[in-house]
mmCIF file of C-alpha atoms and ligand atoms in Angstrom:
data_model
loop_
_atom_site.group_PDB
_atom_site.id
_atom_site.type_symbol
_atom_site.label_atom_id
_atom_site.label_comp_id
_atom_site.label_asym_id
_atom_site.label_seq_id
_atom_site.Cartn_x
_atom_site.Cartn_y
_atom_site.Cartn_z
ATOM 1 C CA MET A 202 -86.370 113.521 123.719
ATOM 2 C CA THR A 203 -86.453 110.216 125.659
ATOM 3 C CA ASP A 204 -88.017 107.226 123.938
ATOM 4 C CA PRO A 205 -90.949 105.942 126.067
ATOM 5 C CA THR A 206 -90.552 102.448 124.600
ATOM 6 C CA ASN A 207 -86.946 102.195 125.791
ATOM 7 C CA LEU A 208 -86.603 99.377 128.360
ATOM 8 C CA THR A 209 -82.860 99.742 128.975
ATOM 9 C CA GLY A 210 -81.872 98.615 132.470
ATOM 10 C CA ARG A 211 -85.082 96.663 133.065
ATOM 11 C CA ALA A 212 -85.170 92.918 133.685
ATOM 12 C CA ALA A 213 -87.948 90.946 132.008
ATOM 13 C CA LEU A 214 -89.140 87.358 132.316
ATOM 14 C CA VAL A 215 -91.082 85.519 129.603
ATOM 15 C CA THR A 216 -92.605 82.140 130.473
ATOM 16 C CA GLY A 217 -92.772 79.615 127.655
ATOM 17 C CA GLY A 218 -90.361 81.857 125.778
ATOM 18 C CA GLY A 219 -88.681 79.030 123.907
ATOM 19 C CA ALA A 220 -91.007 79.036 120.903
ATOM 20 C CA GLY A 221 -93.936 80.704 119.145
ATOM 21 C CA LEU A 222 -95.375 83.869 120.626
ATOM 22 C CA GLY A 223 -93.100 83.733 123.697
ATOM 23 C CA ARG A 224 -89.959 83.799 121.571
ATOM 24 C CA ALA A 225 -91.230 86.819 119.587
ATOM 25 C CA ILE A 226 -92.100 88.586 122.858
ATOM 26 C CA ALA A 227 -88.648 87.891 124.355
ATOM 27 C CA LEU A 228 -86.935 89.264 121.239
ATOM 28 C CA THR A 229 -89.115 92.366 121.020
ATOM 29 C CA LEU A 230 -88.446 93.214 124.689
ATOM 30 C CA ALA A 231 -84.697 92.653 124.133
ATOM 31 C CA ARG A 232 -84.666 94.900 121.051
ATOM 32 C CA ALA A 233 -86.275 97.586 123.241
ATOM 33 C CA GLY A 234 -83.338 97.240 125.663
ATOM 34 C CA ALA A 235 -84.562 94.785 128.330
ATOM 35 C CA ASP A 236 -82.469 91.929 129.696
ATOM 36 C CA VAL A 237 -84.589 88.808 129.387
ATOM 37 C CA ALA A 238 -85.014 85.562 131.349
ATOM 38 C CA VAL A 239 -86.712 82.862 129.282
ATOM 39 C CA THR A 240 -88.417 79.929 130.955
ATOM 40 C CA ASP A 241 -89.360 76.779 129.078
ATOM 41 C CA ILE A 242 -90.003 73.135 129.780
ATOM 42 C CA VAL A 243 -87.866 72.289 126.708
ATOM 43 C CA PRO A 244 -84.217 73.189 127.467
ATOM 44 C CA GLU A 245 -83.035 73.535 123.840
ATOM 45 C CA ALA A 246 -85.918 75.886 123.095
ATOM 46 C CA ALA A 247 -85.084 78.208 126.014
ATOM 47 C CA HIS A 248 -81.385 78.206 125.092
ATOM 48 C CA ALA A 249 -82.135 78.946 121.425
ATOM 49 C CA THR A 250 -84.231 81.995 122.324
ATOM 50 C CA CYS A 251 -81.499 83.186 124.695
ATOM 51 C CA GLU A 252 -78.940 83.004 121.857
ATOM 52 C CA LEU A 253 -81.211 85.257 119.778
ATOM 53 C CA VAL A 254 -81.627 87.669 122.720
ATOM 54 C CA ARG A 255 -77.852 87.871 123.186
ATOM 55 C CA ALA A 256 -77.465 88.636 119.485
ATOM 56 C CA THR A 257 -79.413 91.874 120.142
ATOM 57 C CA GLY A 258 -76.733 92.856 122.691
ATOM 58 C CA GLN A 259 -78.869 92.209 125.791
ATOM 59 C CA SER A 260 -78.290 89.729 128.631
ATOM 60 C CA ALA A 261 -80.315 86.533 128.602
ATOM 61 C CA LEU A 262 -80.916 83.740 131.089
ATOM 62 C CA ALA A 263 -82.408 80.337 130.207
ATOM 63 C CA LEU A 264 -84.517 78.880 133.017
ATOM 64 C CA ILE A 265 -85.678 75.313 132.594
ATOM 65 C CA GLY A 266 -88.778 74.061 134.376
ATOM 66 C CA ASP A 267 -92.457 73.266 134.349
ATOM 67 C CA MET A 268 -94.551 76.326 135.252
ATOM 68 C CA ARG A 269 -97.268 73.984 136.576
ATOM 69 C CA ASP A 270 -94.961 73.293 139.541
ATOM 70 C CA PRO A 271 -95.363 76.184 142.023
ATOM 71 C CA HIS A 272 -92.094 75.487 143.863
ATOM 72 C CA ARG A 273 -90.150 75.469 140.619
ATOM 73 C CA VAL A 274 -91.857 78.711 139.572
ATOM 74 C CA ASP A 275 -90.732 80.396 142.824
ATOM 75 C CA ASP A 276 -87.167 79.148 142.278
ATOM 76 C CA LEU A 277 -87.042 80.335 138.652
ATOM 77 C CA VAL A 278 -88.276 83.830 139.529
ATOM 78 C CA ASP A 279 -85.674 84.021 142.323
ATOM 79 C CA GLU A 280 -82.946 82.932 139.927
ATOM 80 C CA ALA A 281 -84.036 85.543 137.384
ATOM 81 C CA THR A 282 -83.869 88.384 139.933
ATOM 82 C CA ARG A 283 -80.539 87.185 141.354
ATOM 83 C CA THR A 284 -78.970 87.127 137.881
ATOM 84 C CA LEU A 285 -80.627 90.006 136.003
ATOM 85 C CA GLY A 286 -81.698 92.280 138.874
ATOM 86 C CA PRO A 287 -85.124 93.280 140.190
ATOM 87 C CA LEU A 288 -87.906 92.030 137.940
ATOM 88 C CA ARG A 289 -89.699 94.926 136.186
ATOM 89 C CA ILE A 290 -91.584 93.048 133.438
ATOM 90 C CA ALA A 291 -93.164 89.582 133.595
ATOM 91 C CA VAL A 292 -95.009 88.015 130.652
ATOM 92 C CA ASN A 293 -96.937 84.860 131.534
ATOM 93 C CA ASN A 294 -97.215 83.252 128.132
ATOM 94 C CA VAL A 295 -97.352 79.513 128.937
ATOM 95 C CA GLY A 296 -100.575 77.939 127.718
ATOM 96 C CA MET A 297 -102.045 75.209 125.553
ATOM 97 C CA MET A 298 -105.360 74.335 123.874
ATOM 98 C CA GLY A 299 -105.098 70.710 124.949
ATOM 99 C CA GLU A 300 -105.235 67.370 123.202
ATOM 100 C CA HIS A 301 -109.040 67.421 123.007
ATOM 101 C CA SER A 302 -109.408 70.879 121.446
ATOM 102 C CA ALA A 303 -112.292 70.842 118.985
ATOM 103 C CA ALA A 304 -113.786 67.690 120.531
ATOM 104 C CA PRO A 305 -117.411 67.952 121.712
ATOM 105 C CA PHE A 306 -117.534 68.921 125.392
ATOM 106 C CA VAL A 307 -118.935 65.542 126.495
ATOM 107 C CA GLU A 308 -115.902 63.807 124.982
ATOM 108 C CA TRP A 309 -113.367 65.786 127.026
ATOM 109 C CA THR A 310 -111.928 63.474 129.698
ATOM 110 C CA PRO A 311 -111.584 64.823 133.251
ATOM 111 C CA ARG A 312 -107.816 64.350 132.856
ATOM 112 C CA ALA A 313 -107.739 66.519 129.704
ATOM 113 C CA MET A 314 -109.849 69.159 131.469
ATOM 114 C CA SER A 315 -107.546 69.352 134.468
ATOM 115 C CA ASP A 316 -104.490 69.468 132.154
ATOM 116 C CA VAL A 317 -105.941 72.493 130.374
ATOM 117 C CA VAL A 318 -106.806 74.257 133.627
ATOM 118 C CA ALA A 319 -103.325 73.555 134.993
ATOM 119 C CA GLY A 320 -101.555 74.518 131.751
ATOM 120 C CA ASN A 321 -103.393 77.826 131.305
ATOM 121 C CA LEU A 322 -104.786 79.025 134.651
ATOM 122 C CA LEU A 323 -102.569 77.526 137.363
ATOM 123 C CA THR A 324 -99.404 78.419 135.441
ATOM 124 C CA ALA A 325 -100.580 82.057 135.279
ATOM 125 C CA MET A 326 -101.619 82.045 138.947
ATOM 126 C CA TYR A 327 -98.349 80.570 140.239
ATOM 127 C CA SER A 328 -96.328 82.889 138.004
ATOM 128 C CA CYS A 329 -98.231 86.029 139.085
ATOM 129 C CA ARG A 330 -97.761 85.050 142.734
ATOM 130 C CA ALA A 331 -93.991 84.587 142.475
ATOM 131 C CA GLU A 332 -93.481 87.665 140.267
ATOM 132 C CA ALA A 333 -95.611 89.991 142.405
ATOM 133 C CA ALA A 334 -93.862 88.787 145.573
ATOM 134 C CA ALA A 335 -90.474 89.579 144.011
ATOM 135 C CA MET A 336 -91.616 93.017 142.774
ATOM 136 C CA ILE A 337 -93.060 93.915 146.195
ATOM 137 C CA ARG A 338 -89.919 92.696 147.988
ATOM 138 C CA ASP A 339 -87.658 94.704 145.649
ATOM 139 C CA ARG A 340 -89.948 97.790 145.799
ATOM 140 C CA VAL A 341 -90.010 98.279 142.027
ATOM 141 C CA ASP A 342 -92.747 99.559 139.741
ATOM 142 C CA GLY A 343 -93.596 96.340 137.940
ATOM 143 C CA VAL A 344 -95.682 95.171 135.008
ATOM 144 C CA ILE A 345 -97.303 91.749 134.695
ATOM 145 C CA ILE A 346 -98.838 90.713 131.362
ATOM 146 C CA ASN A 347 -100.861 87.506 131.069
ATOM 147 C CA VAL A 348 -101.353 85.903 127.657
ATOM 148 C CA SER A 349 -105.037 85.024 127.294
ATOM 149 C CA SER A 350 -107.186 84.186 124.276
ATOM 150 C CA GLY A 351 -109.765 85.765 121.973
ATOM 151 C CA GLU A 352 -111.880 82.685 122.722
ATOM 152 C CA THR A 353 -112.836 84.474 125.966
ATOM 153 C CA THR A 354 -114.720 87.160 124.033
ATOM 154 C CA ARG A 355 -117.539 84.871 122.884
ATOM 155 C CA PRO A 356 -118.763 81.302 123.418
ATOM 156 C CA ALA A 357 -116.198 78.897 121.935
ATOM 157 C CA PRO A 358 -117.921 75.548 121.293
ATOM 158 C CA ARG A 359 -115.564 72.539 121.523
ATOM 159 C CA LEU A 360 -113.029 74.675 123.383
ATOM 160 C CA ALA A 361 -115.004 75.183 126.600
ATOM 161 C CA PRO A 362 -112.311 74.057 129.079
ATOM 162 C CA TYR A 363 -109.672 76.198 127.316
ATOM 163 C CA GLY A 364 -111.998 79.208 127.022
ATOM 164 C CA ALA A 365 -113.043 78.869 130.657
ATOM 165 C CA ALA A 366 -109.445 78.626 131.877
ATOM 166 C CA LYS A 367 -108.415 81.687 129.843
ATOM 167 C CA ALA A 368 -111.521 83.620 130.986
ATOM 168 C CA ALA A 369 -110.394 82.912 134.537
ATOM 169 C CA VAL A 370 -106.991 84.349 133.591
ATOM 170 C CA ASN A 371 -108.779 87.561 132.534
ATOM 171 C CA HIS A 372 -110.541 87.714 135.887
ATOM 172 C CA LEU A 373 -107.299 87.000 137.736
ATOM 173 C CA THR A 374 -105.773 89.888 135.790
ATOM 174 C CA ARG A 375 -108.505 92.382 136.709
ATOM 175 C CA THR A 376 -108.494 91.351 140.355
ATOM 176 C CA LEU A 377 -104.710 91.514 140.727
ATOM 177 C CA ALA A 378 -104.686 94.900 138.979
ATOM 178 C CA VAL A 379 -106.674 96.264 141.931
ATOM 179 C CA GLU A 380 -104.937 94.267 144.655
ATOM 180 C CA LEU A 381 -101.404 95.082 143.440
ATOM 181 C CA ALA A 382 -102.035 98.730 142.491
ATOM 182 C CA PRO A 383 -100.902 100.030 145.923
ATOM 183 C CA HIS A 384 -97.527 98.416 145.164
ATOM 184 C CA ARG A 385 -97.304 100.240 141.806
ATOM 185 C CA ILE A 386 -97.654 96.966 139.902
ATOM 186 C CA ARG A 387 -99.769 97.041 136.726
ATOM 187 C CA VAL A 388 -101.439 93.835 135.521
ATOM 188 C CA ASN A 389 -102.926 93.428 132.043
ATOM 189 C CA ALA A 390 -103.900 90.591 129.705
ATOM 190 C CA VAL A 391 -103.368 90.274 125.951
ATOM 191 C CA ALA A 392 -104.472 87.911 123.223
ATOM 192 C CA PRO A 393 -103.352 87.309 119.650
ATOM 193 C CA GLY A 394 -105.415 86.518 116.619
ATOM 194 C CA THR A 395 -104.965 82.923 115.478
ATOM 195 C CA THR A 396 -101.216 82.564 114.899
ATOM 196 C CA LEU A 397 -99.709 79.537 113.171
ATOM 197 C CA THR A 398 -97.375 78.497 115.971
ATOM 198 C CA ARG A 399 -96.450 74.824 116.335
ATOM 199 C CA GLU A 400 -99.473 73.450 118.241
ATOM 200 C CA VAL A 401 -101.969 75.571 116.319
ATOM 201 C CA GLU A 402 -100.536 74.852 112.861
ATOM 202 C CA ALA A 403 -100.563 71.109 113.572
ATOM 203 C CA ALA A 404 -104.171 71.213 114.787
ATOM 204 C CA LEU A 405 -106.048 73.329 112.227
ATOM 205 C CA THR A 406 -107.327 72.047 108.885
ATOM 206 C CA ALA A 407 -106.311 73.876 105.693
ATOM 207 C CA ASP A 408 -109.982 74.599 104.901
ATOM 208 C CA TYR A 409 -110.489 76.236 108.288
ATOM 209 C CA VAL A 410 -107.379 78.394 107.910
ATOM 210 C CA ARG A 411 -108.552 79.509 104.439
ATOM 211 C CA ALA A 412 -112.036 80.441 105.705
ATOM 212 C CA LEU A 413 -110.583 82.139 108.790
ATOM 213 C CA ARG A 414 -108.194 84.240 106.703
ATOM 214 C CA ALA A 415 -111.043 85.381 104.473
ATOM 215 C CA SER A 416 -113.097 86.427 107.516
ATOM 216 C CA ILE A 417 -110.516 88.748 109.089
ATOM 217 C CA PRO A 418 -111.654 92.383 108.809
ATOM 218 C CA LEU A 419 -108.272 94.156 108.809
ATOM 219 C CA GLY A 420 -106.086 92.813 106.044
ATOM 220 C CA GLY A 421 -107.386 89.271 105.663
ATOM 221 C CA GLU A 422 -104.169 87.769 107.035
ATOM 222 C CA LEU A 423 -103.583 85.622 110.100
ATOM 223 C CA SER A 424 -101.631 87.244 112.913
ATOM 224 C CA ALA A 425 -97.843 87.002 113.088
ATOM 225 C CA PRO A 426 -96.141 86.412 116.475
ATOM 226 C CA GLU A 427 -94.615 89.904 116.241
ATOM 227 C CA ASP A 428 -98.106 91.494 116.226
ATOM 228 C CA LEU A 429 -98.736 90.320 119.788
ATOM 229 C CA ALA A 430 -95.154 91.113 120.790
ATOM 230 C CA ASP A 431 -95.677 94.777 119.817
ATOM 231 C CA LEU A 432 -98.795 94.938 122.006
ATOM 232 C CA VAL A 433 -96.817 93.411 124.881
ATOM 233 C CA LEU A 434 -94.123 96.062 124.357
ATOM 234 C CA PHE A 435 -96.764 98.795 124.661
ATOM 235 C CA LEU A 436 -98.011 97.319 127.946
ATOM 236 C CA ALA A 437 -94.466 96.736 129.238
ATOM 237 C CA CYS A 438 -93.259 100.303 128.671
ATOM 238 C CA ASP A 439 -94.108 103.719 130.059
ATOM 239 C CA LEU A 440 -96.535 104.530 127.209
ATOM 240 C CA SER A 441 -99.108 102.465 129.144
ATOM 241 C CA ALA A 442 -98.221 103.826 132.596
ATOM 242 C CA HIS A 443 -101.911 104.527 133.246
ATOM 243 C CA THR A 444 -103.302 101.235 131.891
ATOM 244 C CA THR A 445 -104.058 98.388 134.267
ATOM 245 C CA GLY A 446 -106.645 95.613 134.549
ATOM 246 C CA GLN A 447 -107.308 95.617 130.797
ATOM 247 C CA PHE A 448 -107.636 92.839 128.226
ATOM 248 C CA LEU A 449 -106.336 93.869 124.794
ATOM 249 C CA LEU A 450 -106.364 91.951 121.505
ATOM 250 C CA SER A 451 -103.985 92.219 118.569
ATOM 251 C CA ASP A 452 -106.054 90.235 116.066
ATOM 252 C CA ASN A 453 -106.826 92.462 113.050
ATOM 253 C CA GLY A 454 -110.432 92.476 114.244
ATOM 254 C CA ALA A 455 -110.678 88.690 113.775
ATOM 255 C CA PHE A 456 -112.778 88.008 116.856
ATOM 256 C CA LEU A 457 -115.251 90.760 115.884
ATOM 257 C CA SER A 458 -115.943 89.195 112.493
ATOM 258 C CA ARG A 459 -119.469 87.865 112.023
ATOM 259 C CA SER A 460 -118.222 85.422 109.382
ATOM 260 C CA ARG A 461 -115.587 83.768 111.606
ATOM 261 C CA PRO A 462 -115.832 80.008 110.812
ATOM 262 C CA PRO A 463 -116.435 77.413 113.547
ATOM 263 C CA LEU A 464 -113.215 75.757 114.754
ATOM 264 C CA ASP A 465 -112.171 72.750 112.650
ATOM 265 C CA THR A 466 -109.179 70.592 113.581
ATOM 266 C CA HIS A 467 -107.646 67.322 112.367
HETATM 267 N N1 NAD B 201 -101.099 80.599 118.632
HETATM 268 C C1 NAD B 201 -102.336 81.050 118.750
HETATM 269 O O1 NAD B 201 -103.098 81.169 117.771
HETATM 270 C C2 NAD B 201 -102.868 81.460 120.099
HETATM 271 C C3 NAD B 201 -104.148 82.022 120.158
HETATM 272 C C4 NAD B 201 -104.652 82.449 121.399
HETATM 273 C C5 NAD B 201 -103.860 82.327 122.532
HETATM 274 N N2 NAD B 201 -102.621 81.760 122.452
HETATM 275 C C6 NAD B 201 -101.848 81.648 123.694
HETATM 276 O O2 NAD B 201 -100.553 82.159 123.502
HETATM 277 C C7 NAD B 201 -99.618 81.475 124.341
HETATM 278 C C8 NAD B 201 -98.455 80.953 123.529
HETATM 279 O O3 NAD B 201 -98.955 80.097 122.526
HETATM 280 P P1 NAD B 201 -98.060 79.552 121.315
HETATM 281 O O4 NAD B 201 -99.030 79.301 120.216
HETATM 282 O O5 NAD B 201 -96.882 80.446 121.082
HETATM 283 O O6 NAD B 201 -97.590 78.145 121.917
HETATM 284 P P2 NAD B 201 -96.332 77.204 121.521
HETATM 285 O O7 NAD B 201 -96.755 75.816 121.861
HETATM 286 O O8 NAD B 201 -95.831 77.493 120.136
HETATM 287 O O9 NAD B 201 -95.201 77.677 122.557
HETATM 288 C C9 NAD B 201 -95.402 77.526 123.934
HETATM 289 C C10 NAD B 201 -94.050 77.388 124.613
HETATM 290 O O10 NAD B 201 -94.309 77.198 126.017
HETATM 291 C C11 NAD B 201 -93.615 76.049 126.481
HETATM 292 N N3 NAD B 201 -94.413 75.449 127.555
HETATM 293 C C12 NAD B 201 -95.629 74.836 127.421
HETATM 294 N N4 NAD B 201 -96.064 74.421 128.626
HETATM 295 C C13 NAD B 201 -95.103 74.766 129.528
HETATM 296 C C14 NAD B 201 -94.981 74.613 130.924
HETATM 297 N N5 NAD B 201 -95.930 73.984 131.641
HETATM 298 N N6 NAD B 201 -93.885 75.097 131.554
HETATM 299 C C15 NAD B 201 -92.906 75.712 130.831
HETATM 300 N N7 NAD B 201 -92.960 75.887 129.486
HETATM 301 C C16 NAD B 201 -94.045 75.429 128.845
HETATM 302 C C17 NAD B 201 -93.471 75.149 125.254
HETATM 303 O O11 NAD B 201 -92.385 74.233 125.399
HETATM 304 C C18 NAD B 201 -93.273 76.157 124.136
HETATM 305 O O12 NAD B 201 -91.902 76.487 123.962
HETATM 306 C C19 NAD B 201 -100.437 80.386 125.047
HETATM 307 O O13 NAD B 201 -100.833 80.859 126.314
HETATM 308 C C20 NAD B 201 -101.644 80.202 124.137
HETATM 309 O O14 NAD B 201 -102.767 79.697 124.814
HETATM 310 C C21 NAD B 201 -102.108 81.324 121.262
#
């Protein structure tokens, strides 16, 4: 019997794949048989993930650039398809909470607001545009997966610019799912539970993490990067051939919890 999670022969691209969730996603796709292009603004990070991908036996390509630059995004997607073949899977993972996360809304500077919109929404928009154009040109059935946030499921005081930018990513996802469906391109969004990646671990207080852990319905543990990566694998493979325009969480029920503590950062 064929394995529906087998991605052998498919080229994938993971933006911001040099660290955190993006690295786990790149490795999970590679272990399922995909060849993986990894973009990152930090060259050593992209190269380190590519070494790990190659260790699984798959091809890897490190692409260095800032996904806030639309021309660079177009070039990187072109380079990925030239080297690895037609793009079948694209995971738009670049994002950031921003330097003012957990500050009261009135203290957010316009500069910090536009950084968060650029870093979360424009990166996803530019990436979707370049990836969809390549998939349409190459006439492949493609899958685009945008990494969003659980903070879009409820009001997120002190994170309004981030929550708003990620909510716009969800709407972008639903809209593109309809617009790109005639081209056989599926578009979905995912979000992790709070995961102690670099930016998040540095930001959160120990008391908050303790209270958060205790509030999580399924298991009482924070999410691991691999939890989200498994959800991405489901959406990338043929098991989800009939799923498009959806927003799915892998958070152990964390965002449903009525005892979730208010965000507290250093
Ligand atoms: N960690 C969490 O708890 C959490 C929760 C909800 C959503 N998310 C989302 O998940 C995604 C990944 O988060 P993470 O925690 O793994 O982050 P991270 O900071 O650990 O890793 C992000 C990677 O993206 C790269 N990057 C950042 N901006 C870039 C840009 N403009 N161009 C190219 N590369 C860039 C960084 O160099 C880094 O390697 C983000 O979209 C984030 O908003 C994370």
